[in-house]
Amino acid sequence: MKWLEEFEWLAYSEEKSGSFCKYCVIFAHSKCANVGKGDHQVTGALVTQAFSNLKKAKEMFRKHETCRYHEKSVLIAENTKSIVTKKLRVLLIVNAQRRLDIEKNRKILIPIIQTIRFCGRQQITERGHRDGGRICLEEPEKNDGNFRSLL
């Protein structure tokens, strides 16, 4: 557990009975045998194979931390995480605005539904001469109909 806390990139696989670098496994393009500038660094333990030699573990972990492909993998992982976080923030903002729009539309619907129910209860027709246009508070020139007048 101390190693997992000290080396935050370290992960243990029960299935493979060994340790892996969680960043390098995903971002170091482990399908290739060699990585790094000029493809001169060979991947193996911690990337494509589980590392299980406990005697040389700390030494191997420190050596792995200094590899160029590890540093690059960590940087790619941090960039990916920041992009995902920004996208999530944008989604939260969009969802918040959507919720506000839904609440606003529900408040707008309340008087419309109440008017329809009132007209139905009183058996009043809803249609008038004109059914389109803006509803304003001033007295209309022509008969707008019961529904629009009640609104």
JSON list of C-alpha atoms in Angstrom, two decimals:
[
{"chain": "A", "resi": 1, "resn": "MET", "atom": "CA", "xyz": [0.00, 0.00, 0.00]},
{"chain": "A", "resi": 2, "resn": "LYS", "atom": "CA", "xyz": [2.91, 2.37, 0.71]},
{"chain": "A", "resi": 3, "resn": "TRP", "atom": "CA", "xyz": [4.19, 1.89, -2.83]},
{"chain": "A", "resi": 4, "resn": "LEU", "atom": "CA", "xyz": [0.76, 2.64, -4.27]},
{"chain": "A", "resi": 5, "resn": "GLU", "atom": "CA", "xyz": [0.70, 5.89, -2.27]},
{"chain": "A", "resi": 6, "resn": "GLU", "atom": "CA", "xyz": [4.31, 6.82, -3.11]},
{"chain": "A", "resi": 7, "resn": "PHE", "atom": "CA", "xyz": [4.01, 6.04, -6.82]},
{"chain": "A", "resi": 8, "resn": "GLU", "atom": "CA", "xyz": [0.55, 7.29, -7.76]},
{"chain": "A", "resi": 9, "resn": "TRP", "atom": "CA", "xyz": [0.91, 5.92, -11.28]},
{"chain": "A", "resi": 10, "resn": "LEU", "atom": "CA", "xyz": [1.30, 2.36, -9.96]},
{"chain": "A", "resi": 11, "resn": "ALA", "atom": "CA", "xyz": [-1.55, -0.15, -10.18]},
{"chain": "A", "resi": 12, "resn": "TYR", "atom": "CA", "xyz": [-1.72, -3.79, -9.13]},
{"chain": "A", "resi": 13, "resn": "SER", "atom": "CA", "xyz": [-3.35, -6.51, -11.20]},
{"chain": "A", "resi": 14, "resn": "GLU", "atom": "CA", "xyz": [-4.59, -9.54, -9.31]},
{"chain": "A", "resi": 15, "resn": "GLU", "atom": "CA", "xyz": [-5.22, -11.35, -12.60]},
{"chain": "A", "resi": 16, "resn": "LYS", "atom": "CA", "xyz": [-1.60, -10.91, -13.77]},
{"chain": "A", "resi": 17, "resn": "SER", "atom": "CA", "xyz": [-0.16, -11.04, -10.21]},
{"chain": "A", "resi": 18, "resn": "GLY", "atom": "CA", "xyz": [1.98, -7.98, -10.70]},
{"chain": "A", "resi": 19, "resn": "SER", "atom": "CA", "xyz": [2.23, -4.23, -11.01]},
{"chain": "A", "resi": 20, "resn": "PHE", "atom": "CA", "xyz": [1.68, -1.96, -14.00]},
{"chain": "A", "resi": 21, "resn": "CYS", "atom": "CA", "xyz": [2.05, 1.72, -14.77]},
{"chain": "A", "resi": 22, "resn": "LYS", "atom": "CA", "xyz": [-1.53, 2.76, -15.42]},
{"chain": "A", "resi": 23, "resn": "TYR", "atom": "CA", "xyz": [-0.46, 5.66, -17.67]},
{"chain": "A", "resi": 24, "resn": "CYS", "atom": "CA", "xyz": [2.05, 3.75, -19.79]},
{"chain": "A", "resi": 25, "resn": "VAL", "atom": "CA", "xyz": [-0.27, 0.80, -20.33]},
{"chain": "A", "resi": 26, "resn": "ILE", "atom": "CA", "xyz": [-2.81, 3.13, -21.92]},
{"chain": "A", "resi": 27, "resn": "PHE", "atom": "CA", "xyz": [-0.71, 5.89, -23.50]},
{"chain": "A", "resi": 28, "resn": "ALA", "atom": "CA", "xyz": [2.77, 4.48, -24.25]},
{"chain": "A", "resi": 29, "resn": "HIS", "atom": "CA", "xyz": [1.59, 2.65, -27.39]},
{"chain": "A", "resi": 30, "resn": "SER", "atom": "CA", "xyz": [2.60, -0.68, -25.92]},
{"chain": "A", "resi": 31, "resn": "LYS", "atom": "CA", "xyz": [1.77, -2.53, -29.16]},
{"chain": "A", "resi": 32, "resn": "CYS", "atom": "CA", "xyz": [5.16, -1.39, -30.40]},
{"chain": "A", "resi": 33, "resn": "ALA", "atom": "CA", "xyz": [8.15, -3.12, -28.90]},
{"chain": "A", "resi": 34, "resn": "ASN", "atom": "CA", "xyz": [10.12, 0.13, -28.61]},
{"chain": "A", "resi": 35, "resn": "VAL", "atom": "CA", "xyz": [9.08, 3.61, -27.48]},
{"chain": "A", "resi": 36, "resn": "GLY", "atom": "CA", "xyz": [10.68, 6.94, -26.75]},
{"chain": "A", "resi": 37, "resn": "LYS", "atom": "CA", "xyz": [12.58, 9.31, -29.00]},
{"chain": "A", "resi": 38, "resn": "GLY", "atom": "CA", "xyz": [14.12, 7.23, -31.77]},
{"chain": "A", "resi": 39, "resn": "ASP", "atom": "CA", "xyz": [12.31, 4.11, -30.54]},
{"chain": "A", "resi": 40, "resn": "HIS", "atom": "CA", "xyz": [15.30, 3.13, -28.42]},
{"chain": "A", "resi": 41, "resn": "GLN", "atom": "CA", "xyz": [13.54, 2.38, -25.10]},
{"chain": "A", "resi": 42, "resn": "VAL", "atom": "CA", "xyz": [12.15, -1.14, -24.80]},
{"chain": "A", "resi": 43, "resn": "THR", "atom": "CA", "xyz": [8.92, -1.60, -22.90]},
{"chain": "A", "resi": 44, "resn": "GLY", "atom": "CA", "xyz": [8.37, -4.63, -20.78]},
{"chain": "A", "resi": 45, "resn": "ALA", "atom": "CA", "xyz": [7.84, -4.74, -17.05]},
{"chain": "A", "resi": 46, "resn": "LEU", "atom": "CA", "xyz": [5.20, -2.25, -15.87]},
{"chain": "A", "resi": 47, "resn": "VAL", "atom": "CA", "xyz": [3.95, -1.66, -19.44]},
{"chain": "A", "resi": 48, "resn": "THR", "atom": "CA", "xyz": [3.38, -4.84, -21.42]},
{"chain": "A", "resi": 49, "resn": "GLN", "atom": "CA", "xyz": [4.21, -7.35, -18.67]},
{"chain": "A", "resi": 50, "resn": "ALA", "atom": "CA", "xyz": [3.35, -7.41, -14.99]},
{"chain": "A", "resi": 51, "resn": "PHE", "atom": "CA", "xyz": [6.25, -6.55, -12.68]},
{"chain": "A", "resi": 52, "resn": "SER", "atom": "CA", "xyz": [6.45, -8.91, -9.70]},
{"chain": "A", "resi": 53, "resn": "ASN", "atom": "CA", "xyz": [10.07, -8.84, -8.47]},
{"chain": "A", "resi": 54, "resn": "LEU", "atom": "CA", "xyz": [9.56, -7.37, -4.99]},
{"chain": "A", "resi": 55, "resn": "LYS", "atom": "CA", "xyz": [13.29, -7.21, -4.16]},
{"chain": "A", "resi": 56, "resn": "LYS", "atom": "CA", "xyz": [14.03, -4.74, -6.93]},
{"chain": "A", "resi": 57, "resn": "ALA", "atom": "CA", "xyz": [10.63, -3.03, -6.91]},
{"chain": "A", "resi": 58, "resn": "LYS", "atom": "CA", "xyz": [11.54, 0.46, -5.61]},
{"chain": "A", "resi": 59, "resn": "GLU", "atom": "CA", "xyz": [14.60, 0.63, -7.81]},
{"chain": "A", "resi": 60, "resn": "MET", "atom": "CA", "xyz": [12.57, -0.39, -10.85]},
{"chain": "A", "resi": 61, "resn": "PHE", "atom": "CA", "xyz": [9.77, 2.07, -10.01]},
{"chain": "A", "resi": 62, "resn": "ARG", "atom": "CA", "xyz": [12.20, 4.98, -9.70]},
{"chain": "A", "resi": 63, "resn": "LYS", "atom": "CA", "xyz": [13.91, 3.98, -12.95]},
{"chain": "A", "resi": 64, "resn": "HIS", "atom": "CA", "xyz": [10.55, 3.77, -14.70]},
{"chain": "A", "resi": 65, "resn": "GLU", "atom": "CA", "xyz": [9.59, 7.26, -13.48]},
{"chain": "A", "resi": 66, "resn": "THR", "atom": "CA", "xyz": [12.59, 8.74, -15.29]},
{"chain": "A", "resi": 67, "resn": "CYS", "atom": "CA", "xyz": [11.82, 7.11, -18.64]},
{"chain": "A", "resi": 68, "resn": "ARG", "atom": "CA", "xyz": [10.87, 9.58, -21.35]},
{"chain": "A", "resi": 69, "resn": "TYR", "atom": "CA", "xyz": [7.90, 7.50, -22.50]},
{"chain": "A", "resi": 70, "resn": "HIS", "atom": "CA", "xyz": [6.56, 7.44, -18.91]},
{"chain": "A", "resi": 71, "resn": "GLU", "atom": "CA", "xyz": [6.81, 11.21, -18.60]},
{"chain": "A", "resi": 72, "resn": "LYS", "atom": "CA", "xyz": [5.10, 11.61, -21.96]},
{"chain": "A", "resi": 73, "resn": "SER", "atom": "CA", "xyz": [2.36, 9.15, -20.97]},
{"chain": "A", "resi": 74, "resn": "VAL", "atom": "CA", "xyz": [1.72, 11.03, -17.71]},
{"chain": "A", "resi": 75, "resn": "LEU", "atom": "CA", "xyz": [1.52, 14.33, -19.62]},
{"chain": "A", "resi": 76, "resn": "ILE", "atom": "CA", "xyz": [-0.95, 12.87, -22.16]},
{"chain": "A", "resi": 77, "resn": "ALA", "atom": "CA", "xyz": [-3.04, 11.44, -19.30]},
{"chain": "A", "resi": 78, "resn": "GLU", "atom": "CA", "xyz": [-3.16, 14.81, -17.50]},
{"chain": "A", "resi": 79, "resn": "ASN", "atom": "CA", "xyz": [-4.11, 16.61, -20.73]},
{"chain": "A", "resi": 80, "resn": "THR", "atom": "CA", "xyz": [-6.82, 14.06, -21.43]},
{"chain": "A", "resi": 81, "resn": "LYS", "atom": "CA", "xyz": [-8.15, 14.41, -17.90]},
{"chain": "A", "resi": 82, "resn": "SER", "atom": "CA", "xyz": [-8.26, 18.22, -18.15]},
{"chain": "A", "resi": 83, "resn": "ILE", "atom": "CA", "xyz": [-10.11, 18.03, -21.50]},
{"chain": "A", "resi": 84, "resn": "VAL", "atom": "CA", "xyz": [-12.67, 15.60, -20.08]},
{"chain": "A", "resi": 85, "resn": "THR", "atom": "CA", "xyz": [-13.08, 17.80, -16.99]},
{"chain": "A", "resi": 86, "resn": "LYS", "atom": "CA", "xyz": [-13.68, 20.87, -19.17]},
{"chain": "A", "resi": 87, "resn": "LYS", "atom": "CA", "xyz": [-16.23, 18.96, -21.26]},
{"chain": "A", "resi": 88, "resn": "LEU", "atom": "CA", "xyz": [-17.99, 17.85, -18.09]},
{"chain": "A", "resi": 89, "resn": "ARG", "atom": "CA", "xyz": [-18.09, 21.46, -16.85]},
{"chain": "A", "resi": 90, "resn": "VAL", "atom": "CA", "xyz": [-19.60, 22.57, -20.16]},
{"chain": "A", "resi": 91, "resn": "LEU", "atom": "CA", "xyz": [-22.17, 19.78, -19.93]},
{"chain": "A", "resi": 92, "resn": "LEU", "atom": "CA", "xyz": [-23.06, 20.83, -16.38]},
{"chain": "A", "resi": 93, "resn": "ILE", "atom": "CA", "xyz": [-23.56, 24.43, -17.53]},
{"chain": "A", "resi": 94, "resn": "VAL", "atom": "CA", "xyz": [-25.69, 23.31, -20.49]},
{"chain": "A", "resi": 95, "resn": "ASN", "atom": "CA", "xyz": [-27.74, 21.01, -18.24]},
{"chain": "A", "resi": 96, "resn": "ALA", "atom": "CA", "xyz": [-28.23, 23.79, -15.69]},
{"chain": "A", "resi": 97, "resn": "GLN", "atom": "CA", "xyz": [-29.49, 26.12, -18.44]},
{"chain": "A", "resi": 98, "resn": "ARG", "atom": "CA", "xyz": [-31.74, 23.36, -19.76]},
{"chain": "A", "resi": 99, "resn": "ARG", "atom": "CA", "xyz": [-33.21, 22.87, -16.27]},
{"chain": "A", "resi": 100, "resn": "LEU", "atom": "CA", "xyz": [-33.89, 26.61, -16.01]},
{"chain": "A", "resi": 101, "resn": "ASP", "atom": "CA", "xyz": [-35.59, 26.56, -19.43]},
{"chain": "A", "resi": 102, "resn": "ILE", "atom": "CA", "xyz": [-37.74, 23.60, -18.36]},
{"chain": "A", "resi": 103, "resn": "GLU", "atom": "CA", "xyz": [-38.80, 25.38, -15.15]},
{"chain": "A", "resi": 104, "resn": "LYS", "atom": "CA", "xyz": [-39.58, 28.57, -17.08]},
{"chain": "A", "resi": 105, "resn": "ASN", "atom": "CA", "xyz": [-41.66, 26.67, -19.65]},
{"chain": "A", "resi": 106, "resn": "ARG", "atom": "CA", "xyz": [-43.56, 24.85, -16.91]},
{"chain": "A", "resi": 107, "resn": "LYS", "atom": "CA", "xyz": [-44.43, 28.19, -15.28]},
{"chain": "A", "resi": 108, "resn": "ILE", "atom": "CA", "xyz": [-45.63, 29.46, -18.66]},
{"chain": "A", "resi": 109, "resn": "LEU", "atom": "CA", "xyz": [-47.82, 26.37, -19.13]},
{"chain": "A", "resi": 110, "resn": "ILE", "atom": "CA", "xyz": [-49.63, 26.73, -15.79]},
{"chain": "A", "resi": 111, "resn": "PRO", "atom": "CA", "xyz": [-51.94, 29.65, -16.80]},
{"chain": "A", "resi": 112, "resn": "ILE", "atom": "CA", "xyz": [-52.57, 28.05, -20.21]},
{"chain": "A", "resi": 113, "resn": "ILE", "atom": "CA", "xyz": [-53.69, 24.77, -18.62]},
{"chain": "A", "resi": 114, "resn": "GLN", "atom": "CA", "xyz": [-55.77, 26.61, -16.00]},
{"chain": "A", "resi": 115, "resn": "THR", "atom": "CA", "xyz": [-57.52, 28.60, -18.75]},
{"chain": "A", "resi": 116, "resn": "ILE", "atom": "CA", "xyz": [-58.28, 25.47, -20.77]},
{"chain": "A", "resi": 117, "resn": "ARG", "atom": "CA", "xyz": [-59.68, 23.76, -17.67]},
{"chain": "A", "resi": 118, "resn": "PHE", "atom": "CA", "xyz": [-61.76, 26.85, -16.79]},
{"chain": "A", "resi": 119, "resn": "CYS", "atom": "CA", "xyz": [-63.23, 27.05, -20.30]},
{"chain": "A", "resi": 120, "resn": "GLY", "atom": "CA", "xyz": [-64.04, 23.34, -20.22]},
{"chain": "A", "resi": 121, "resn": "ARG", "atom": "CA", "xyz": [-65.64, 23.52, -16.75]},
{"chain": "A", "resi": 122, "resn": "GLN", "atom": "CA", "xyz": [-67.77, 26.52, -17.73]},
{"chain": "A", "resi": 123, "resn": "GLN", "atom": "CA", "xyz": [-68.50, 25.06, -21.20]},
{"chain": "A", "resi": 124, "resn": "ILE", "atom": "CA", "xyz": [-67.14, 28.19, -22.84]},
{"chain": "A", "resi": 125, "resn": "THR", "atom": "CA", "xyz": [-65.84, 27.99, -26.40]},
{"chain": "A", "resi": 126, "resn": "GLU", "atom": "CA", "xyz": [-62.18, 28.83, -26.74]},
{"chain": "A", "resi": 127, "resn": "ARG", "atom": "CA", "xyz": [-62.00, 29.86, -30.37]},
{"chain": "A", "resi": 128, "resn": "GLY", "atom": "CA", "xyz": [-62.36, 33.45, -31.54]},
{"chain": "A", "resi": 129, "resn": "HIS", "atom": "CA", "xyz": [-62.05, 35.37, -34.82]},
{"chain": "A", "resi": 130, "resn": "ARG", "atom": "CA", "xyz": [-58.23, 35.40, -34.64]},
{"chain": "A", "resi": 131, "resn": "ASP", "atom": "CA", "xyz": [-56.16, 32.77, -32.88]},
{"chain": "A", "resi": 132, "resn": "GLY", "atom": "CA", "xyz": [-52.68, 33.99, -33.78]},
{"chain": "A", "resi": 133, "resn": "GLY", "atom": "CA", "xyz": [-50.45, 36.84, -32.70]},
{"chain": "A", "resi": 134, "resn": "ARG", "atom": "CA", "xyz": [-49.14, 38.22, -29.46]},
{"chain": "A", "resi": 135, "resn": "ILE", "atom": "CA", "xyz": [-51.20, 38.25, -26.32]},
{"chain": "A", "resi": 136, "resn": "CYS", "atom": "CA", "xyz": [-51.08, 41.72, -24.76]},
{"chain": "A", "resi": 137, "resn": "LEU", "atom": "CA", "xyz": [-52.71, 43.28, -21.73]},
{"chain": "A", "resi": 138, "resn": "GLU", "atom": "CA", "xyz": [-54.39, 46.09, -23.66]},
{"chain": "A", "resi": 139, "resn": "GLU", "atom": "CA", "xyz": [-57.93, 45.65, -24.94]},
{"chain": "A", "resi": 140, "resn": "PRO", "atom": "CA", "xyz": [-57.77, 44.06, -28.44]},
{"chain": "A", "resi": 141, "resn": "GLU", "atom": "CA", "xyz": [-59.33, 45.80, -31.44]},
{"chain": "A", "resi": 142, "resn": "LYS", "atom": "CA", "xyz": [-61.18, 42.66, -32.51]},
{"chain": "A", "resi": 143, "resn": "ASN", "atom": "CA", "xyz": [-62.57, 39.78, -30.51]},
{"chain": "A", "resi": 144, "resn": "ASP", "atom": "CA", "xyz": [-59.63, 37.47, -29.75]},
{"chain": "A", "resi": 145, "resn": "GLY", "atom": "CA", "xyz": [-61.82, 34.73, -28.40]},
{"chain": "A", "resi": 146, "resn": "ASN", "atom": "CA", "xyz": [-62.43, 33.55, -24.86]},
{"chain": "A", "resi": 147, "resn": "PHE", "atom": "CA", "xyz": [-59.19, 31.62, -24.45]},
{"chain": "A", "resi": 148, "resn": "ARG", "atom": "CA", "xyz": [-56.89, 34.46, -25.53]},
{"chain": "A", "resi": 149, "resn": "SER", "atom": "CA", "xyz": [-58.92, 37.03, -23.57]},
{"chain": "A", "resi": 150, "resn": "LEU", "atom": "CA", "xyz": [-58.69, 34.94, -20.40]},
{"chain": "A", "resi": 151, "resn": "LEU", "atom": "CA", "xyz": [-54.96, 34.52, -20.82]}
]
